[in-house]
Tab-separated table of C-alpha atoms in Angstrom:
chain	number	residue	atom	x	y	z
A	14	UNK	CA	59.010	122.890	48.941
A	15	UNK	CA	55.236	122.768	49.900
A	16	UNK	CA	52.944	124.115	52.317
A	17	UNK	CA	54.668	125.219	55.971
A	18	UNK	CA	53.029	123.540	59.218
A	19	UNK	CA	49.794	124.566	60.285
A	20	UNK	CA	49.640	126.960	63.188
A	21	UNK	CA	48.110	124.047	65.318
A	22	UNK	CA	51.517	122.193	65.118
A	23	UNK	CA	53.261	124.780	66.382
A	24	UNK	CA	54.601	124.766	69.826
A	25	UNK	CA	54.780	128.051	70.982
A	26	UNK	CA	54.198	129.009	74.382
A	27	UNK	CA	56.720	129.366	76.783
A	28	UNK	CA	54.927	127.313	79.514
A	29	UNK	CA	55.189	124.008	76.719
A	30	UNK	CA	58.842	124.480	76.184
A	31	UNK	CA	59.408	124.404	79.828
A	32	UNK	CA	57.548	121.392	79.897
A	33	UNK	CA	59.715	119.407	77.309
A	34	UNK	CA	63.461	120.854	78.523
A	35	UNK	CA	62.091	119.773	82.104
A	36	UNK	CA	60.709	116.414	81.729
A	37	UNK	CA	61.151	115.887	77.973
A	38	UNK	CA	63.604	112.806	76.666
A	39	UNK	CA	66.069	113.492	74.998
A	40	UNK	CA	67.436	111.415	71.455
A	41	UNK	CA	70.774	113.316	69.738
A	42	UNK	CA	71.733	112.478	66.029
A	43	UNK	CA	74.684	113.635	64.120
A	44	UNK	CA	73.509	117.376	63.255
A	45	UNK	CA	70.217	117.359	65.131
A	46	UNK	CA	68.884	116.909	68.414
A	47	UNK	CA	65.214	115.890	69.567
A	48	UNK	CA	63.165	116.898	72.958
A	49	UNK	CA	59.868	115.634	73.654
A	50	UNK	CA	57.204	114.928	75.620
A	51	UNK	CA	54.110	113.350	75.554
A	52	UNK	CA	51.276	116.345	75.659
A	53	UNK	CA	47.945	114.715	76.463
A	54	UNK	CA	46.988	116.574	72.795
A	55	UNK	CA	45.386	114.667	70.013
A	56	UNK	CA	47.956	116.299	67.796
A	57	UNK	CA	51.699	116.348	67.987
A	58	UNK	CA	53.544	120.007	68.060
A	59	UNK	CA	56.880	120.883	66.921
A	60	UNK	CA	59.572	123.768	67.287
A	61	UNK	CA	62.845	124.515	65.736
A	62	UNK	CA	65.820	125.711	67.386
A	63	UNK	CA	67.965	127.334	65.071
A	64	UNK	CA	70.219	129.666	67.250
A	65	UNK	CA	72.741	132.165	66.599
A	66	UNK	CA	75.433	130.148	66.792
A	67	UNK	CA	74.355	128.497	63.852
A	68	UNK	CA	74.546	131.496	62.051
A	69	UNK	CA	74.646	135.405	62.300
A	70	UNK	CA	72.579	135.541	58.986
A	71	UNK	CA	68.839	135.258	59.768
A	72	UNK	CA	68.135	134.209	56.340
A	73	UNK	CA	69.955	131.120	56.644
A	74	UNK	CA	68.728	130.313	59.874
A	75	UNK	CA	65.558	131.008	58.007
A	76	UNK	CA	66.541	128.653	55.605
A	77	UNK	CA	67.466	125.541	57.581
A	78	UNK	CA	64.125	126.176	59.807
A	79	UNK	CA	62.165	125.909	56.424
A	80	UNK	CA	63.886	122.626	55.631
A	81	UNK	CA	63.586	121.208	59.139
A	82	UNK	CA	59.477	121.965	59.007
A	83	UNK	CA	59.603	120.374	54.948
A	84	UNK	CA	60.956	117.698	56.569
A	85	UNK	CA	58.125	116.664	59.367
A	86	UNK	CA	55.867	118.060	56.706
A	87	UNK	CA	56.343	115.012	54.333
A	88	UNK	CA	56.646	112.739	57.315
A	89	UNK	CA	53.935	114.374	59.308
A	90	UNK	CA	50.897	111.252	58.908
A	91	UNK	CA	53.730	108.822	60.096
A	92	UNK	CA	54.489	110.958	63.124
A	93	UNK	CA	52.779	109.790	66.300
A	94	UNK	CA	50.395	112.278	68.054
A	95	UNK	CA	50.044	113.482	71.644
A	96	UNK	CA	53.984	114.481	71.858
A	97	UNK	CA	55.461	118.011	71.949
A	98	UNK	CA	58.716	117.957	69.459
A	99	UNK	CA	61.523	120.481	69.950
A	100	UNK	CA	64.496	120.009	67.291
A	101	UNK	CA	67.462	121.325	67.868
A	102	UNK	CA	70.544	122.308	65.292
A	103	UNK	CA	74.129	121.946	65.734
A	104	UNK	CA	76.670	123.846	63.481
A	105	UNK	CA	77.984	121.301	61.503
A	106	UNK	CA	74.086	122.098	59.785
A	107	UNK	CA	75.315	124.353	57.143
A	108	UNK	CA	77.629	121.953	55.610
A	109	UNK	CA	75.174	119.472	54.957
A	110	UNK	CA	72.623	118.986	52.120
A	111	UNK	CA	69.092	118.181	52.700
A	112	UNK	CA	68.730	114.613	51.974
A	113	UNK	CA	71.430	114.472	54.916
A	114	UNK	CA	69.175	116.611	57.460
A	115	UNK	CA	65.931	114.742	56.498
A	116	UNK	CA	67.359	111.470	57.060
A	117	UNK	CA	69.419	112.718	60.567
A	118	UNK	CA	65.480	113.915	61.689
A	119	UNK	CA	63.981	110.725	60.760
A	120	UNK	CA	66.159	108.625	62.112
A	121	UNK	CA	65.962	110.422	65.207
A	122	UNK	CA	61.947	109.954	65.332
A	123	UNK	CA	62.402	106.355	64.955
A	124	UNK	CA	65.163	105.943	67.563
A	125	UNK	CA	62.358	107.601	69.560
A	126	UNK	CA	59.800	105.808	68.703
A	127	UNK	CA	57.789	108.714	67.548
A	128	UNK	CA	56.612	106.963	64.078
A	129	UNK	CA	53.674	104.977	63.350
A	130	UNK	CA	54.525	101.807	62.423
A	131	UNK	CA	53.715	101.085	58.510
């Protein structure tokens, strides 16, 4: 795996999160589940929602977060800017490899229309 996300592309205040879970659409695949909302930003910001029910063990929650941000990572100059991305997990995570998760997450952002077309 490569570099994580820049700090920049990070959603973290708690004001932006209320934003997206308020007015935010909504898109669900298989294992994964996308919020957003369009931020006025010249960037695009992400989060990942990886909650205990996934799993007790903070190193695999760890783990799946890691290939969650790999994923947009390699993605990242087809992703649209100006949205604020939350991704959310479902249990049935841990059983699948990630080719499987990558292609659940970018399906989703082109359901949503959230890539750059090529």
């Amino acid at each position: 795996m490569g570099f994580m996300l820049p700090k920049e592309y990070k959603l973290k205040k708690d004001n932006d999160f209320k934003k997206v879970f308020k007015n935010g659409r909504y898109k669900q695949g298989d294992i994964i589940k996308i919020k957003f909302f369009k931020n006025n930003l010249t960037i695009s910001r992400f989060a990942f929602l990886v909650g205990l029910k996934i799993s007790k063990k903070a190193t695999k929650r760890n783990n799946i977060r890691r290939i969650l941000e790999e994923s947009v990572r390699l993605k990242f100059k087809q992703i649209k800017s100006g949205f604020d991305i939350v991704v959310i997990v479902s249990p049935d995570i841990l059983n699948k490899k990630y080719q499987e998760i990558e292609k659940d997450l970018i399906n989703l952002f082109q359901k949503s229309n959230l890539l750059v077309e090529e």
